[in-house]
Coordinates of C-alpha atoms in Angstrom, one line a residue:
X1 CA 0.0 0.0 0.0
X2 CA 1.5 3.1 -1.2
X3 CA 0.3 5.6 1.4
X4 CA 0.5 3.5 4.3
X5 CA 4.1 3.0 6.1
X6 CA 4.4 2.1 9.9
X7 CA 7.6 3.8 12.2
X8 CA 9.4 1.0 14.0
X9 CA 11.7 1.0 17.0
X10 CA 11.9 3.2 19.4
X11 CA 14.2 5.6 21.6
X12 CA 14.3 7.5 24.5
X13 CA 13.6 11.2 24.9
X14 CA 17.1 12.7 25.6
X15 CA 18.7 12.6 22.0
X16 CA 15.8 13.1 19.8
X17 CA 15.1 16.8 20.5
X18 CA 18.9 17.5 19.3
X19 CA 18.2 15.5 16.2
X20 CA 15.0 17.0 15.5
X21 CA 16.2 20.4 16.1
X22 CA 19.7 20.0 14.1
X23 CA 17.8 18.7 11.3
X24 CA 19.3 16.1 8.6
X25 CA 20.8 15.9 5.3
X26 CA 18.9 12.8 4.6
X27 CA 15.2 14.1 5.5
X28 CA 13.0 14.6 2.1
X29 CA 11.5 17.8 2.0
X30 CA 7.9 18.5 0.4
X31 CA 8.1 20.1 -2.9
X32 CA 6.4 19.5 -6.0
X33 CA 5.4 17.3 -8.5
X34 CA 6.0 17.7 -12.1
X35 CA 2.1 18.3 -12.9
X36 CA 2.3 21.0 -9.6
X37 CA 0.7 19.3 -6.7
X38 CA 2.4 19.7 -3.7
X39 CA 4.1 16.7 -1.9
X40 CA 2.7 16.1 1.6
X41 CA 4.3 13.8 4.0
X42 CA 2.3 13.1 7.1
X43 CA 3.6 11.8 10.6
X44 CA 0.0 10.5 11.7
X45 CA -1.8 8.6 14.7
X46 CA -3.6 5.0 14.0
X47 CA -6.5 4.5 16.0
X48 CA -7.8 1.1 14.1
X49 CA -6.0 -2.2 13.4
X50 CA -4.9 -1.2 10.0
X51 CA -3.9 2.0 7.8
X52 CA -7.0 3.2 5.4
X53 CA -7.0 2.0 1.6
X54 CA -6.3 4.7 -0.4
X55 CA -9.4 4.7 -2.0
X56 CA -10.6 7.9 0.3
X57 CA -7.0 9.2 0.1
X58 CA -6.6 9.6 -3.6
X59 CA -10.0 12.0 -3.6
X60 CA -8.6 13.9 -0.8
X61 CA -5.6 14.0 -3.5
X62 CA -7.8 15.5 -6.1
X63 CA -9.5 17.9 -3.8
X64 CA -6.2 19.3 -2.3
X65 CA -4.3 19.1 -5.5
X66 CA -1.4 17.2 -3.5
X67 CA 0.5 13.9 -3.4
X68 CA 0.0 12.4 0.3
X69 CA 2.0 9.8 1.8
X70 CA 1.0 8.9 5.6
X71 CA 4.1 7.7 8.0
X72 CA 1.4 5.6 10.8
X73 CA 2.2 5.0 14.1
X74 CA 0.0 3.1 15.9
X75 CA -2.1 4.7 18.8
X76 CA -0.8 2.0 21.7
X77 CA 2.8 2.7 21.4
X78 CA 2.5 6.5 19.9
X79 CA 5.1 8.1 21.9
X80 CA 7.8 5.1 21.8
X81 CA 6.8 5.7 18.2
X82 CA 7.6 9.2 17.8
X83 CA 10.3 9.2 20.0
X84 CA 11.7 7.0 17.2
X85 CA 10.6 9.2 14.4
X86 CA 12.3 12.5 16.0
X87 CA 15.3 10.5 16.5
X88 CA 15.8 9.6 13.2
X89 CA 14.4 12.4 11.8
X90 CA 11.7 10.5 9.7
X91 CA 9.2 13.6 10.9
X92 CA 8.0 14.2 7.4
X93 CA 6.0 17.4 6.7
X94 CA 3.4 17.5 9.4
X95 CA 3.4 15.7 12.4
X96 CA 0.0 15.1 14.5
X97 CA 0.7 15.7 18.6
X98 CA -2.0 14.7 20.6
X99 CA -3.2 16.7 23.6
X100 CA -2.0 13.9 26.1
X101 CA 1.9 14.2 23.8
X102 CA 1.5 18.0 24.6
X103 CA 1.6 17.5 28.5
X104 CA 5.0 15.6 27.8
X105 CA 7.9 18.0 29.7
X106 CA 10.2 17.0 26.3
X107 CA 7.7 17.9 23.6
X108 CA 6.7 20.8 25.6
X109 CA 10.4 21.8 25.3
X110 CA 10.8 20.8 22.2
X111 CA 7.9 23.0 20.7
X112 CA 9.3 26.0 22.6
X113 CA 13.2 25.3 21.8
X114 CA 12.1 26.1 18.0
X115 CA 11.9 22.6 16.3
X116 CA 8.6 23.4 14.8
X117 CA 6.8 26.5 13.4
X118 CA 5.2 29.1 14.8
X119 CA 2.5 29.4 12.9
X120 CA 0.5 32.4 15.5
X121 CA 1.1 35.0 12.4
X122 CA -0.4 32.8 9.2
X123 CA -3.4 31.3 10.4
X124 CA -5.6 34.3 10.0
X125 CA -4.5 34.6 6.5
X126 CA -6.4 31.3 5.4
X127 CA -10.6 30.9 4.8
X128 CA -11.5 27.8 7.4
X129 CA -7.8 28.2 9.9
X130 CA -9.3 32.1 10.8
X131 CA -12.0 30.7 12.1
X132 CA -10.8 28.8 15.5
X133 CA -11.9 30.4 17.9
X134 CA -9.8 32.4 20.2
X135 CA -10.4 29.9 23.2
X136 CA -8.7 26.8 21.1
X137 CA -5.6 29.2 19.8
X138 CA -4.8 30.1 23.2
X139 CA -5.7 26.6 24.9
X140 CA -3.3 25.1 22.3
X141 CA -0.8 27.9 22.8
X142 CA 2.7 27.8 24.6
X143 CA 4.1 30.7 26.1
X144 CA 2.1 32.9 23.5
X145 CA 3.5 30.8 20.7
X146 CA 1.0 28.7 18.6
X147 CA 3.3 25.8 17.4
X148 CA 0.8 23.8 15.1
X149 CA -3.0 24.3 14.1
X150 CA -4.9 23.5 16.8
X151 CA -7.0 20.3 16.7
X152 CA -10.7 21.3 17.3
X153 CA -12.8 19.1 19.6
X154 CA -16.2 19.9 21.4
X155 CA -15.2 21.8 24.1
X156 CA -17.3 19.3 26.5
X157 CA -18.6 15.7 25.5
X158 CA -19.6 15.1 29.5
X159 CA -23.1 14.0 30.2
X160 CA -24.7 10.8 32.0
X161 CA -27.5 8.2 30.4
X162 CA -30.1 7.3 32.4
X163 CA -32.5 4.2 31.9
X164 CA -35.4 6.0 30.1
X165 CA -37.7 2.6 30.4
X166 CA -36.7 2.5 34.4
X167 CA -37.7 6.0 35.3
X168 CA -40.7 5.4 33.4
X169 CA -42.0 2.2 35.2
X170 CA -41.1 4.0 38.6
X171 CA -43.2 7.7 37.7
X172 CA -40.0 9.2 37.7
X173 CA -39.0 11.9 35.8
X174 CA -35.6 12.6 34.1
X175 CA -33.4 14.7 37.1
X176 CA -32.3 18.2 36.6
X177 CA -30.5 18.9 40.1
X178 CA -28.6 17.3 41.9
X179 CA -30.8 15.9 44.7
X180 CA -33.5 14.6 41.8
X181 CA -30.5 13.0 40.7
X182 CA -29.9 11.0 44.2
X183 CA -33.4 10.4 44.1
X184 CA -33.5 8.6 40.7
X185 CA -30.1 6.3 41.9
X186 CA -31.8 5.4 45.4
X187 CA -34.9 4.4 43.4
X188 CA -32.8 2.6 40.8
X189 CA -31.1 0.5 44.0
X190 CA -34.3 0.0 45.9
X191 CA -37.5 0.0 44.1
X192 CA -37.0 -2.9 41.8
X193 CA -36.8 -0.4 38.3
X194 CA -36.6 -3.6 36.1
X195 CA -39.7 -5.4 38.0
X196 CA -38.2 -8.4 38.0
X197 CA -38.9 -8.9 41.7
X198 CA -35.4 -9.1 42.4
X199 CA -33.3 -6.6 44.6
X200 CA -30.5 -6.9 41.9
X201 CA -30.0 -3.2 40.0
X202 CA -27.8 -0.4 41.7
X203 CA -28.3 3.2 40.6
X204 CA -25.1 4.6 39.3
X205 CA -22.1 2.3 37.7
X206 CA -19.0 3.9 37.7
X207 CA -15.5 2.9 36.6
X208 CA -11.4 2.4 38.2
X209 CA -10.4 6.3 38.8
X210 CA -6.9 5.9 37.0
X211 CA -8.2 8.8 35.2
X212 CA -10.9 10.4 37.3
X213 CA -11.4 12.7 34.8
X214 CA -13.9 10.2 33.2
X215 CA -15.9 8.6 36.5
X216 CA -19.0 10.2 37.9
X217 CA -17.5 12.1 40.2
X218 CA -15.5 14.1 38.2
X219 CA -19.1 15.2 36.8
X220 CA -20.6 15.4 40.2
X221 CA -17.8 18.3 40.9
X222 CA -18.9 20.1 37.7
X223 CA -22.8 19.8 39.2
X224 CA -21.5 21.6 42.7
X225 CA -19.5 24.5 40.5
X226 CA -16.1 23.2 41.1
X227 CA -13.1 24.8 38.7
X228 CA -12.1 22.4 36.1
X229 CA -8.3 21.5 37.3
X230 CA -7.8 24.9 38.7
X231 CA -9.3 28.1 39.5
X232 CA -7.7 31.7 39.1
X233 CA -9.3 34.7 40.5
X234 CA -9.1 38.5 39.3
X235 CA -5.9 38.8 41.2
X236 CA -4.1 35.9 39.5
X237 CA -3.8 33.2 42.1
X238 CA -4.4 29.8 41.9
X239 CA -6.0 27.1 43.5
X240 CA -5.9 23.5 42.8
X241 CA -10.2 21.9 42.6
X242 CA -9.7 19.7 45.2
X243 CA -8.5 22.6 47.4
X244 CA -12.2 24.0 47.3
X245 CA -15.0 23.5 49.1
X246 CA -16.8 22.8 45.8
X247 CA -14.8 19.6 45.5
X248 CA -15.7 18.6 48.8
X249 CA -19.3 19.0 48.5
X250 CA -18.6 16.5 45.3
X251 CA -17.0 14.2 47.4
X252 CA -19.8 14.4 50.4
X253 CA -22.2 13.5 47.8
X254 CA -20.6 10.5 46.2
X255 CA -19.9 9.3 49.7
X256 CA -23.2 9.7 50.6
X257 CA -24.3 7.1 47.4
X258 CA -21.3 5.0 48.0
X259 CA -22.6 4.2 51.8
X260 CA -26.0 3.6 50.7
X261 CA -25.5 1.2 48.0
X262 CA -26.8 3.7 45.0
X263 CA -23.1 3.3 44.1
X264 CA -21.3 0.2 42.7
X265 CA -19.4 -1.0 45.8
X266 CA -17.2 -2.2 43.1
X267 CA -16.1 0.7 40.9
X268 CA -12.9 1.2 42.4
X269 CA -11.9 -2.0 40.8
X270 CA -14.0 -2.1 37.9
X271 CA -12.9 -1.0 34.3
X272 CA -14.9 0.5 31.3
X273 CA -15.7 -2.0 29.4
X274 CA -17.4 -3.7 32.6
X275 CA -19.0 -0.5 33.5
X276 CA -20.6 -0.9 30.2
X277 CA -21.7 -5.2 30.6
X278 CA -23.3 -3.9 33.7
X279 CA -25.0 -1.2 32.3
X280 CA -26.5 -3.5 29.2
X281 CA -26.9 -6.4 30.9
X282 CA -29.7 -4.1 33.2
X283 CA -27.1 -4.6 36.2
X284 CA -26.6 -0.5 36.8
X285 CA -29.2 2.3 35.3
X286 CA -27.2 5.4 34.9
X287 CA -24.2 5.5 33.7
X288 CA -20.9 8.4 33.1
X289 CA -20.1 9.0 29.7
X290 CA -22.9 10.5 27.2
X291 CA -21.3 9.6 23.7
X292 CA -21.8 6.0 24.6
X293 CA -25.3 5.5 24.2
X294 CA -25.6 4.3 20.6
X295 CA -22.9 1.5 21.7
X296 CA -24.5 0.9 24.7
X297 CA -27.3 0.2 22.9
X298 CA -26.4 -2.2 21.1
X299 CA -24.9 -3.9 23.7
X300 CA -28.1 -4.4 25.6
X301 CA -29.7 -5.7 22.1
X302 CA -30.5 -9.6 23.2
X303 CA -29.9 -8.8 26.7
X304 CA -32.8 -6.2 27.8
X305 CA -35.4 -6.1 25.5
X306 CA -37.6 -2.7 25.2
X307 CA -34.5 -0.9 26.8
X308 CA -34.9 3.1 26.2
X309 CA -32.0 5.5 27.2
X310 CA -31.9 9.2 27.7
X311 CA -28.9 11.1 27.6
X312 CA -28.9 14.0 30.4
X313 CA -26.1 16.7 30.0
X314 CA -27.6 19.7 32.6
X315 CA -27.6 18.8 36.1
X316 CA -27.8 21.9 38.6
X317 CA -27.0 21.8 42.6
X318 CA -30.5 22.9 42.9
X319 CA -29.5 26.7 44.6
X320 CA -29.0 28.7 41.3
X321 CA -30.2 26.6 38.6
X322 CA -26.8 26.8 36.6
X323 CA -25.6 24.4 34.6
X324 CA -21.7 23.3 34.8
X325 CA -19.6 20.8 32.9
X326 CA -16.0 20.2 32.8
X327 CA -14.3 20.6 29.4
X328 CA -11.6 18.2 28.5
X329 CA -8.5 20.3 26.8
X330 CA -10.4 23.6 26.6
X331 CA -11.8 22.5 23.0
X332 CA -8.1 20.9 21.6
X333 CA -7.1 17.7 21.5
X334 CA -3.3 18.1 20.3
X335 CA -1.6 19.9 17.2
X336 CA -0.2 19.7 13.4
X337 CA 3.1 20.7 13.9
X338 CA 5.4 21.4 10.9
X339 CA 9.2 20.5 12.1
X340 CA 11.6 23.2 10.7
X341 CA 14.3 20.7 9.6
X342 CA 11.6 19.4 7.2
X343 CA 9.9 22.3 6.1
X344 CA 12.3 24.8 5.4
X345 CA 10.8 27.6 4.7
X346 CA 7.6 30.1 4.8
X347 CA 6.8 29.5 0.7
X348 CA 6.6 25.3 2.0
X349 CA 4.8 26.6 5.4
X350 CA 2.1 28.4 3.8
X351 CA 1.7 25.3 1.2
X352 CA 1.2 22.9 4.1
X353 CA -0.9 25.5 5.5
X354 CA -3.0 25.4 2.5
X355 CA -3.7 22.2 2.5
X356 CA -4.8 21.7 6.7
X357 CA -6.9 24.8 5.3
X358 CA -8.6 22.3 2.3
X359 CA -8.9 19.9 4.6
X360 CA -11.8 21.7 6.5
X361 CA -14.0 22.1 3.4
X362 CA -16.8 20.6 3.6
X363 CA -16.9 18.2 1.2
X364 CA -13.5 16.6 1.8
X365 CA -14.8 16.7 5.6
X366 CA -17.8 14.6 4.2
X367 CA -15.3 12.0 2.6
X368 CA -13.0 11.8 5.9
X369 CA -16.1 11.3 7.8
X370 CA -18.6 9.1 6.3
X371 CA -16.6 8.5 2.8
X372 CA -18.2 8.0 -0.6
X373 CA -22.2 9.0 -0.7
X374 CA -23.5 5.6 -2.4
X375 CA -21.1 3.7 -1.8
X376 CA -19.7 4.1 2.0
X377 CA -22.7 5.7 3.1
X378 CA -26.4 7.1 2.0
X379 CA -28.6 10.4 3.4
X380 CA -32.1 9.1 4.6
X381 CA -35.0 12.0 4.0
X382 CA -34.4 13.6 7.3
X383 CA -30.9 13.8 6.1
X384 CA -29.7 11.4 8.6
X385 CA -26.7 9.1 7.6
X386 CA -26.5 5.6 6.5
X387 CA -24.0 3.4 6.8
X388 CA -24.3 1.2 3.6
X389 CA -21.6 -1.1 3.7
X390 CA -19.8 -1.0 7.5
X391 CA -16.6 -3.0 7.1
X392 CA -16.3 -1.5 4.2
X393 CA -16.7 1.7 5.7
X394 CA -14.0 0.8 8.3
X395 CA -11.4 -0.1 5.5
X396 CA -11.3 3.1 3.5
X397 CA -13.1 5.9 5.8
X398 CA -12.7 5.0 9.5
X399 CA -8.6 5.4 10.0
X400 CA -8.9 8.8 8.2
X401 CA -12.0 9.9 10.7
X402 CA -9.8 10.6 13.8
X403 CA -6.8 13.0 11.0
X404 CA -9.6 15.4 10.8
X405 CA -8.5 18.7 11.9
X406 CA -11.7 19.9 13.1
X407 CA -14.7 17.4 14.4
X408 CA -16.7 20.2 15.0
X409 CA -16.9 22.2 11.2
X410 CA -19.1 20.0 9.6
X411 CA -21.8 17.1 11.3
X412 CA -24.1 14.4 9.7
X413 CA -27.2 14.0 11.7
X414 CA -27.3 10.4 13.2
X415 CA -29.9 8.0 12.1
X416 CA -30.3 6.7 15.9
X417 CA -32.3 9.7 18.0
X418 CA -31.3 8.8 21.0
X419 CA -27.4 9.5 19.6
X420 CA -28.4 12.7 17.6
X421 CA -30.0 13.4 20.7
X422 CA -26.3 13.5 22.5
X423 CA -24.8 15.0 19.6
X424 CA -26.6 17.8 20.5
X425 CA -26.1 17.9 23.9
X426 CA -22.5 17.9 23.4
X427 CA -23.0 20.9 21.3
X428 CA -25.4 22.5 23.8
X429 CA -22.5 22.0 26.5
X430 CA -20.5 24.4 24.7
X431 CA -22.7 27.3 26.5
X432 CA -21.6 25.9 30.6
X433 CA -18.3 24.4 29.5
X434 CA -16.1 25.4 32.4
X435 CA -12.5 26.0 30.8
X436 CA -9.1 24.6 32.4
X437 CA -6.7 28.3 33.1
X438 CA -3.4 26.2 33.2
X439 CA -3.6 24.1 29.6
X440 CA -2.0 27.4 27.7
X441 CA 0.1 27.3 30.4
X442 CA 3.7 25.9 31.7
X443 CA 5.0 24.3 35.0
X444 CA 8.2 22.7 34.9
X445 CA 7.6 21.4 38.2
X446 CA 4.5 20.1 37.0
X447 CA 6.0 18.4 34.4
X448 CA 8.7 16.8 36.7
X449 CA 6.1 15.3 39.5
X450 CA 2.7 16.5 38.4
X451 CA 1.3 13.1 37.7
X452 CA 2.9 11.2 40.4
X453 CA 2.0 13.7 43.1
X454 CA -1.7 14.1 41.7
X455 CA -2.6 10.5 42.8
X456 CA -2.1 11.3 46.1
X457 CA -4.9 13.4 45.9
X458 CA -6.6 10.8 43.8
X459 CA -6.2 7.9 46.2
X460 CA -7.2 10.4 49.1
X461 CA -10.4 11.4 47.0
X462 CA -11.2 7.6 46.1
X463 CA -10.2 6.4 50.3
X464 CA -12.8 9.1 51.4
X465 CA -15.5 8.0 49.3
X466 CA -15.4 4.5 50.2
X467 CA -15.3 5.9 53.9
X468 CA -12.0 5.3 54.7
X469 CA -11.1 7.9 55.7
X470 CA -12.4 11.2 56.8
X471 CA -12.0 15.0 56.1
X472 CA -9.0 15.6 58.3
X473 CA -7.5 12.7 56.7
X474 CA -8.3 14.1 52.8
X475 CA -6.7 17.6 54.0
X476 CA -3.8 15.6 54.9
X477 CA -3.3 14.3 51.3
X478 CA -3.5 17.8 50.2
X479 CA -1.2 19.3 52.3
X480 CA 1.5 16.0 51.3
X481 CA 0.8 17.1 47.7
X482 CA 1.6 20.6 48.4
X483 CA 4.3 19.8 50.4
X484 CA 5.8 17.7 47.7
X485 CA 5.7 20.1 44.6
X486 CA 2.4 21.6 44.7
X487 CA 3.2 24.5 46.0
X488 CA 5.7 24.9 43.9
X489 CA 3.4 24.4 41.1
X490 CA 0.9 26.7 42.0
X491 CA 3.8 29.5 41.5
X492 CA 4.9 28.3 38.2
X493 CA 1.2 28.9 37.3
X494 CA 0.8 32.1 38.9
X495 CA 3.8 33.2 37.3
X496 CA 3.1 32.0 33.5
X497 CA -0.3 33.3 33.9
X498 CA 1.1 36.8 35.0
X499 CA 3.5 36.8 32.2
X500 CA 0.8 35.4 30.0
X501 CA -1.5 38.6 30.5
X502 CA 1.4 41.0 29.7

């Protein structure tokens, strides 16, 4: 396959950033071909077993009037994969850095030691780039610098869904505060939802908090008007979430479902995928994660017959009826970087630029998304999408889906309501999304012992929800994390911020 090539091997950090930033005799820059089209070479992320066929990439040829050849590395292994592409220099034209890559102390040093673009001045000068918003170019910013074109995600995809069919057979309606919300879980646990005549349904499934981001409690301190990550007032300081009282209300409240049983007793154990068996095998009735429900779905298809699902995204703490949700990367997940030793100069910048710019248009959107109208996928009369042909679909469309620079330009509406539904919930979320004030920003301390010190608070948070331990204990864990870097951490972001607003 002529467009598909996987990076092997792998290196550490420490020499790659030299190699990248000195450049190489032996790297093949873009230029063009002898009928004009510009030569694109693409460091890119696989998220499926295997690359696309280039059945999808030879329109997007047409449309762009380029030549494309994609370097994949696969999603499992992508930074021991682009640690081995920067080392040997095999970066190509553009290079895709996802939002988790970003947080890495080495990239982060490598985008500000100059190894890639800084593309702040040209992307006003192109039709579909001038329109990110201001909120993605400074989320994806460094130090003022914008070193790639933002990816543009929904700014927040959080919401729950709720066993439509179980809040109907117990005269429930669907919750809009917090305490409705207890009230449906308690029901759920107790009042045999499922009429089965069996006490064997809990309320609220939840998953392992490796990343708490993504367990219903991370929600739960959006609901109570916690900062996402951090708050900053008008004065410019800092203060970690879980040093507010917001947070602790969160964790009071998930406490409170934990003791009673409305809570899996197992969550702290339990992993997504078996959040999700409980959840369609009728085990659990509300569960964290809002774009599921089309998949979870059709998991309970054969298992619970005449199941209905809502999807709930506004959930208030009852006192001032506002609606909170955390956003995940302030509306980016990563960059296109362009390395310097490959593109050499602003004529082959503005080129590459060009074509990330044709790349948002809505028809070559259409093709990266749902592929060929008749043949990958057909409009219904509501103008709902399709899917003809599925593995098809996956061969040629599905690895090109997630090398979209935008998932928010362009949408089909989903042939499944209860999906659209969420779609548009996501959407609507973009009004209460509560933004993170440190992703623009840099900590070296928090890049030496952020993670490592954070699941202190973690374990601390997860202890005092399953009761062990108390609120004295909890403040404890906080002051060992700011004891052991947090403090210092704090001031790095006090101090970026300050410079920031210069």
């Amino acid at each position: 396959m002529k467009k598909a090539t996987l990076v092997k091997l792998g290196l550490s950090f420490a020499g790659i950033l030299a190699l990248a930033a000195c450049g190489s005799s032996s790297t093949k820059s873009a230029s063009e071909t002898e009928d004009g089209k510009t030569k694109v070479t693409w460091l890119n992320v696989l998220h499926t077993a295997s690359p696309p066929t280039d059945k999808i990439v030879d329109l997007i040829e047409e449309k762009t009037d380029t030549e494309i050849t994609f370097n994949w590395i696969p999603d499992a292994s992508k930074e021991e994969r682009l640690t081995t592409a920067l080392a040997s220099n095999e970066l190509g034209d553009i290079v895709t850095l996802q939002i988790a890559m970003l947080k890495n102390s080495s990239v982060r040093n490598a985008l500000k030691s100059g190894v890639f673009w800084d593309v702040s001045d040209y992307i006003s000068d192109y039709k579909n780039l001038s329109k990110i918003s201001e909120d993605r170019v400074n989320a994806a910013s460094i130090d003022g610098a914008l070193y790639g074109v933002p990816l543009q995600k929904d700014y927040a995809r959080a919401g729950l869904v709720i066993r439509k069919d179980w809040l109907d057979n117990l005269g429930l309606d669907v919750p809009t505060t917090t305490e409705e919300l207890y009230e449906v879980a308690k029901q759920f646990t107790e009042n045999d939802p499922d009429g089965n005549g069996v006490a064997d349904t809990v309320g609220f499934g939840d998953r392992a908090p490796s990343d708490i981001r993504y367990t219903s409690f991370k929600l739960f301190t959006s609901y109570f008007g916690a900062p996402n990550g951090w708050a900053v007032d008008d004065k410019g300081k800092f203060t970690p979430e879980f040093d507010t009282e917001e947070y602790m209300k969160a964790m009071n409240y998930s406490r409170d479902l934990y003791k009673n049983g409305y809570l899996s007793q197992d969550f702290a154990v339990t992993q997504k995928t078996d959040q999700q068996e409980q959840f369609a095998q009728g085990k659990t009735g509300i569960y964290t994660g809002m774009i599921d429900i089309k998949n979870l779905k059709k998991m309970g298809q054969g298992i619970q017959e005449g199941m209905e699902l809502v999807p709930v995204n506004k959930i208030s703490d009852g006192k001032d009826g506002e609606y909170h949700v955390w956003s995940e990367g302030n509306g980016v997940g990563g960059l296109l970087a362009f390395p310097k030793s490959s593109v050499k100069d602003e004529a082959h910048l503005k080129k590459l630029l060009k074509f990330v710019d044709d790349l948002l248009e809505e028809d070559v959107y259409k093709l990266m998304t749902g592929g060929i109208e008749g043949t990958h996928y057909e409009l219904q009369d509501d103008g709902a999408i399709n899917f003809i042909d599925m593995d098809l679909w996956q061969q040629d469309v599905q690895p090109l889906s997630s090398s979209r620079p935008s998932e928010i330009t362009f949408s089909f509406k989903d042939a499944d309501p209860e999906k659209e539904l969420s779609n548009q919930l996501v959407e609507e979320n973009t009004k209460f999304a509560v933004l993170d004030p440190t992703v623009p920003l840099d900590s070296e301390k928090n890049n030496e012992v952020g993670s490592e010190i954070q699941k202190i608070v973690v374990d601390a948070t997860v202890q005092y929800i399953m009761g062990q331990t108390d609120e004295a204990g909890f403040k404890k864990a906080v002051a060992d994390w700011k004891a052991q870097g947090g403090d210092q951490i704090t001031k790095e972001y006090e101090a970026a911020y300050k410079a920031a607003q210069k």
